């Protein structure tokens, strides 16, 4: 039995409970969690914006130590440090064949499986495959990646989602070049990672935008050269900071229609806007045909930073070892499992960066 944060139903509060976690079967790995990040996607699962089978144990951004391996698992042994990969690619579907592993059609199939049970025998699903909001979890071997050398195990949890997403949005989706100007909308965990990635890419002006004035210090520490409190005039302010042109690249990390529209309006003619934030179906963004033609801007979605974790984790580790990427700077709160609901409330209120559950 291990303690876990269970979502009994969509819209219901999380329950901290003991769950019966079986030994790993063929092709599976049991991991003792060191830490798990509290991501906005977890909140989206609780309120139904994103849907997975329930009851479920949430949490998808985590790192820990291998406890046991099932039959047929090679290359992993008890005691090894690992980062959880919540979206493993199957290698067989159409998008995997194209090399777009972040769009794998089968990546979330594991969420439909029963992986554990409550004390009274109720079946539990691993929300987003890895069920990281628990002291231990059992996952397919495809959902674990070796911990890169030189990365602290607790901080490594952030590599599993926030950092891969923010780094990938800058380097893979928007393909920011040295000297370009960048605006980042939202200074939560992913936004702060995006700011660091823009700095690593060599961006010149880096504008951070958030609803909270209190996040300015965090944003500037991450790499922002300018900080704006979001308002109806944000796009005009960004153009004023960039010679009335607008930024080359805007990255939206919020998932709200008004923010997406503002990010698009903040880019120069011919600029690129990358949408990372996950919004609901009710968030409708509108454009007219003439402005699409006139501005020549590119608007693109971005899933998991368009990242390939197996390829990108070693690259990120190199930035960590060189001091260019500061994982601990993304964390504004270290909590226990019981602190997750309060962390959700802080996200809704726009407070802080990443909350990290430390076991």
XYZ file of C-alpha atoms in Angstrom:
359
model
C 0.000 0.000 0.000
C 1.249 3.492 -0.898
C -0.217 6.956 -0.359
C -1.550 8.741 -3.418
C -3.721 11.671 -4.533
C -6.847 10.163 -6.089
C -9.354 11.960 -8.322
C -12.590 10.020 -7.643
C -14.605 11.811 -10.361
C -14.374 14.846 -12.629
C -15.174 17.928 -10.561
C -14.631 16.142 -7.251
C -11.900 17.143 -4.787
C -8.727 15.080 -4.623
C -8.548 12.478 -1.889
C -5.306 11.428 -0.211
C -5.635 7.687 0.265
C -3.732 4.428 0.553
C -3.811 2.443 -2.685
C -2.870 -1.142 -3.448
C -0.049 -1.013 -5.991
C 0.889 -4.396 -7.496
C 4.359 -5.645 -8.327
C 5.519 -4.792 -11.866
C 4.406 -7.221 -14.552
C 6.197 -8.033 -17.817
C 7.589 -4.890 -19.401
C 6.810 -2.742 -16.343
C 8.876 -0.765 -13.848
C 8.108 0.221 -10.271
C 9.420 3.659 -9.299
C 9.673 5.324 -5.888
C 8.957 9.009 -6.497
C 11.398 11.635 -5.276
C 9.296 14.561 -6.491
C 6.386 15.471 -8.753
C 5.534 18.848 -10.221
C 1.995 20.236 -9.998
C 1.120 21.204 -13.570
C -1.861 23.100 -14.951
C -2.682 19.989 -16.997
C -3.419 18.160 -13.733
C -5.886 20.895 -12.869
C -7.398 20.550 -16.354
C -8.009 16.861 -15.647
C -9.846 17.617 -12.413
C -12.272 20.073 -14.035
C -12.859 18.129 -17.258
C -11.019 20.438 -19.684
C -8.962 17.354 -20.506
C -10.540 13.955 -19.995
C -9.098 10.645 -18.869
C -10.823 7.652 -17.271
C -11.566 8.055 -13.548
C -11.098 7.273 -10.726
C -7.463 8.095 -11.380
C -4.220 8.989 -9.672
C -3.028 12.227 -11.263
C 0.472 13.654 -11.663
C 2.555 13.373 -14.803
C 5.753 15.342 -14.107
C 7.997 13.264 -11.883
C 11.336 11.666 -11.145
C 12.392 8.919 -8.811
C 14.311 5.696 -8.248
C 13.624 2.275 -9.738
C 12.457 -0.153 -7.051
C 11.807 -3.247 -9.177
C 11.515 -4.285 -12.812
C 9.278 -6.850 -14.471
C 10.185 -9.625 -16.831
C 11.711 -8.536 -20.107
C 12.823 -5.077 -18.988
C 16.368 -4.335 -20.133
C 18.630 -1.416 -19.328
C 16.973 -0.565 -16.007
C 17.801 -1.926 -12.570
C 16.769 -1.209 -8.967
C 18.509 1.890 -7.665
C 18.630 3.710 -10.993
C 17.377 7.296 -11.114
C 14.742 7.976 -13.768
C 12.545 10.730 -15.191
C 8.945 9.807 -15.986
C 7.768 10.263 -19.575
C 3.986 10.734 -19.588
C 3.669 10.656 -23.401
C 5.705 7.706 -24.709
C 5.658 7.302 -28.468
C 4.591 3.979 -29.950
C 6.956 4.196 -32.936
C 4.310 2.647 -35.204
C 1.559 5.193 -35.902
C 1.479 7.658 -38.798
C 2.892 10.631 -36.881
C 5.651 8.561 -35.281
C 6.641 7.392 -38.746
C 6.905 11.055 -39.744
C 9.220 11.678 -36.794
C 6.588 13.737 -34.949
C 6.659 11.586 -31.811
C 5.016 14.297 -29.682
C 1.813 13.723 -31.687
C 1.803 9.933 -31.235
C -1.745 8.628 -31.682
C -1.232 5.996 -28.979
C 0.683 8.023 -26.406
C -2.123 8.142 -23.848
C -3.465 4.623 -24.270
C -2.069 3.675 -20.881
C -4.485 6.046 -19.135
C -7.321 3.628 -19.922
C -5.606 0.734 -18.129
C -6.263 -0.287 -14.532
C -2.949 -0.020 -12.721
C -3.892 -0.099 -9.017
C -6.851 -0.320 -6.633
C -8.126 1.543 -3.623
C -8.267 -0.154 -0.237
C -11.895 -1.150 -0.919
C -11.029 -2.693 -4.291
C -12.074 0.138 -6.646
C -10.128 0.135 -9.912
C -7.754 3.075 -10.469
C -6.367 4.467 -13.710
C -3.027 6.242 -14.109
C -4.034 9.739 -15.190
C -1.739 10.690 -18.098
C -0.048 7.296 -17.861
C 2.354 7.685 -14.947
C 0.349 8.538 -11.767
C 3.133 10.603 -10.225
C 1.062 11.957 -7.324
C 1.936 8.891 -5.270
C 4.809 7.635 -3.166
C 5.402 4.896 -5.758
C 4.023 4.042 -9.189
C 4.136 1.176 -11.694
C 4.559 2.183 -15.338
C 5.528 0.631 -18.687
C 9.267 0.699 -19.311
C 8.580 3.121 -22.185
C 7.466 5.696 -19.598
C 10.847 5.975 -17.890
C 14.033 7.619 -19.092
C 17.439 7.387 -17.399
C 18.260 10.326 -15.147
C 20.969 12.341 -16.907
C 24.267 12.778 -15.075
C 24.658 15.947 -13.063
C 20.933 16.627 -12.530
C 19.624 16.443 -8.932
C 16.912 13.788 -8.655
C 14.292 16.042 -7.053
C 14.794 18.896 -9.533
C 14.766 16.400 -12.418
C 10.992 16.035 -12.015
C 10.617 19.353 -13.830
C 12.297 17.921 -16.910
C 9.298 15.627 -17.397
C 6.927 18.363 -18.538
C 7.519 22.053 -17.740
C 11.082 22.273 -19.001
C 10.644 19.992 -22.009
C 7.570 22.011 -22.974
C 9.097 25.452 -22.496
C 12.414 24.550 -24.090
C 10.723 22.798 -26.984
C 8.345 25.692 -27.612
C 11.337 27.978 -28.109
C 13.800 25.664 -29.849
C 11.543 23.289 -31.810
C 8.222 25.023 -32.442
C 9.119 28.729 -32.700
C 12.773 28.034 -33.571
C 13.985 31.233 -31.944
C 17.258 32.508 -33.406
C 19.970 34.503 -31.651
C 19.136 38.207 -31.637
C 15.382 37.780 -32.116
C 12.842 39.364 -29.797
C 10.461 37.202 -27.781
C 7.351 37.735 -25.645
C 6.198 35.055 -23.191
C 2.630 35.189 -21.913
C 2.234 33.567 -18.505
C 4.981 33.273 -15.895
C 4.005 30.018 -14.222
C 6.200 26.916 -14.334
C 6.079 26.480 -18.117
C 6.364 30.222 -18.734
C 9.457 30.501 -16.533
C 11.017 27.550 -18.367
C 10.186 29.273 -21.666
C 11.897 32.465 -20.519
C 15.035 30.513 -19.612
C 14.921 28.768 -22.994
C 14.611 32.120 -24.810
C 17.669 33.374 -22.928
C 19.593 30.199 -23.830
C 18.605 30.708 -27.479
C 20.227 34.149 -27.422
C 17.077 36.259 -27.735
C 17.755 39.971 -27.339
C 14.625 41.568 -25.882
C 12.593 39.074 -23.812
C 9.237 40.412 -22.603
C 7.392 38.524 -19.860
C 3.651 39.174 -19.479
C 1.528 38.036 -16.545
C -1.546 39.177 -14.629
C 0.433 39.273 -11.368
C 2.868 42.107 -10.568
C 4.417 39.849 -7.914
C 5.970 37.581 -10.559
C 8.301 40.221 -11.977
C 11.306 39.166 -9.886
C 10.819 35.499 -10.882
C 10.492 36.402 -14.553
C 13.551 38.642 -14.625
C 15.618 35.989 -12.833
C 14.572 33.547 -15.567
C 15.737 35.850 -18.343
C 13.079 38.503 -18.962
C 14.521 41.880 -19.917
C 11.101 43.532 -19.672
C 8.032 42.782 -17.553
C 4.455 43.822 -18.270
C 1.324 43.339 -16.191
C -1.337 42.106 -18.614
C -3.897 44.698 -19.698
C -5.981 45.725 -22.690
C -2.960 47.643 -23.933
C -0.383 44.833 -23.731
C 0.068 44.452 -27.501
C 0.658 48.205 -27.878
C 3.190 48.162 -25.020
C 5.106 45.306 -26.646
C 5.198 47.113 -29.976
C 6.508 50.208 -28.193
C 9.332 48.130 -26.708
C 10.306 46.809 -30.138
C 10.515 49.878 -32.328
C 6.751 49.740 -33.047
C 7.276 46.471 -34.918
C 6.231 43.783 -32.436
C 8.279 40.795 -31.333
C 9.606 38.161 -33.709
C 8.115 35.398 -31.548
C 5.316 35.244 -28.986
C 4.775 32.150 -26.829
C 1.389 31.818 -25.121
C 1.483 29.644 -21.981
C -2.004 30.365 -20.614
C -4.594 28.802 -22.916
C -7.120 31.662 -22.932
C -8.648 33.123 -26.072
C -7.883 36.729 -25.131
C -4.252 35.885 -24.359
C -3.791 33.972 -27.609
C -5.230 36.877 -29.558
C -3.014 39.365 -27.703
C 0.072 37.228 -28.304
C -0.728 37.134 -32.022
C -1.254 40.900 -32.128
C 2.069 41.405 -30.316
C 4.144 39.814 -33.073
C 5.596 41.753 -35.959
C 4.409 41.379 -39.519
C 5.648 37.932 -40.522
C 6.222 36.940 -36.884
C 5.495 33.616 -35.199
C 3.061 32.859 -32.387
C 3.273 29.508 -30.600
C 0.402 28.404 -28.350
C 1.472 26.146 -25.496
C -1.408 26.749 -23.067
C -4.262 24.242 -22.990
C -7.631 25.985 -23.148
C -11.184 24.720 -23.079
C -13.524 24.311 -26.024
C -15.297 27.488 -24.981
C -12.158 29.564 -25.658
C -12.870 30.652 -29.234
C -10.248 32.766 -31.044
C -11.363 34.691 -34.143
C -9.503 36.286 -37.059
C -10.700 37.918 -40.240
C -9.406 36.884 -43.635
C -7.919 40.284 -44.467
C -5.746 40.511 -41.347
C -4.447 36.988 -41.871
C -3.299 38.014 -45.334
C -1.976 41.428 -44.359
C 0.076 40.488 -41.302
C 1.505 37.256 -42.700
C 1.962 35.913 -39.196
C 2.219 32.237 -38.316
C 0.039 30.831 -35.528
C 0.839 27.297 -34.409
C -0.071 24.896 -31.651
C 2.618 23.169 -29.647
C 2.188 19.763 -27.981
C 4.681 18.848 -25.244
C 7.101 21.376 -26.734
C 7.224 19.346 -29.980
C 9.849 17.451 -28.014
C 11.350 13.996 -28.222
C 12.234 13.304 -24.560
C 14.864 10.682 -25.384
C 16.635 13.190 -27.644
C 16.089 16.342 -25.615
C 16.751 15.222 -22.023
C 20.524 14.871 -22.571
C 20.577 18.326 -24.199
C 18.737 19.858 -21.238
C 21.080 18.096 -18.817
C 23.987 19.710 -20.615
C 22.453 23.134 -20.030
C 21.901 22.270 -16.347
C 25.509 21.147 -15.871
C 26.783 24.288 -17.608
C 24.667 26.521 -15.363
C 22.573 27.877 -18.211
C 19.370 26.170 -17.022
C 18.361 26.575 -13.365
C 15.676 24.028 -12.512
C 15.304 25.049 -8.873
C 14.504 28.635 -9.929
C 11.196 27.380 -11.374
C 10.052 26.107 -7.971
C 8.323 28.564 -5.678
C 6.791 26.032 -3.302
C 7.750 22.565 -2.011
C 4.779 20.669 -0.619
C 3.470 17.286 0.511
C 0.660 15.369 -1.212
C -1.857 17.136 1.007
C -0.748 20.478 -0.441
C -1.840 19.739 -4.017
C -5.378 21.239 -3.730
C -3.904 24.494 -2.387
C -1.389 24.468 -5.253
C -4.316 24.178 -7.679
C -5.940 27.207 -6.029
C -2.710 29.185 -6.382
C -2.587 28.340 -10.099
C -6.148 29.528 -10.556
C -5.245 32.749 -8.753
C -2.115 33.227 -10.876
C 0.270 32.898 -7.924
C 3.778 31.519 -7.962
C 5.757 29.348 -10.357
C 5.950 25.575 -10.006
C 4.779 23.763 -6.874
C 6.820 20.610 -6.312
C 5.554 17.655 -4.299
C 8.575 16.265 -2.455
C 8.309 12.744 -1.037
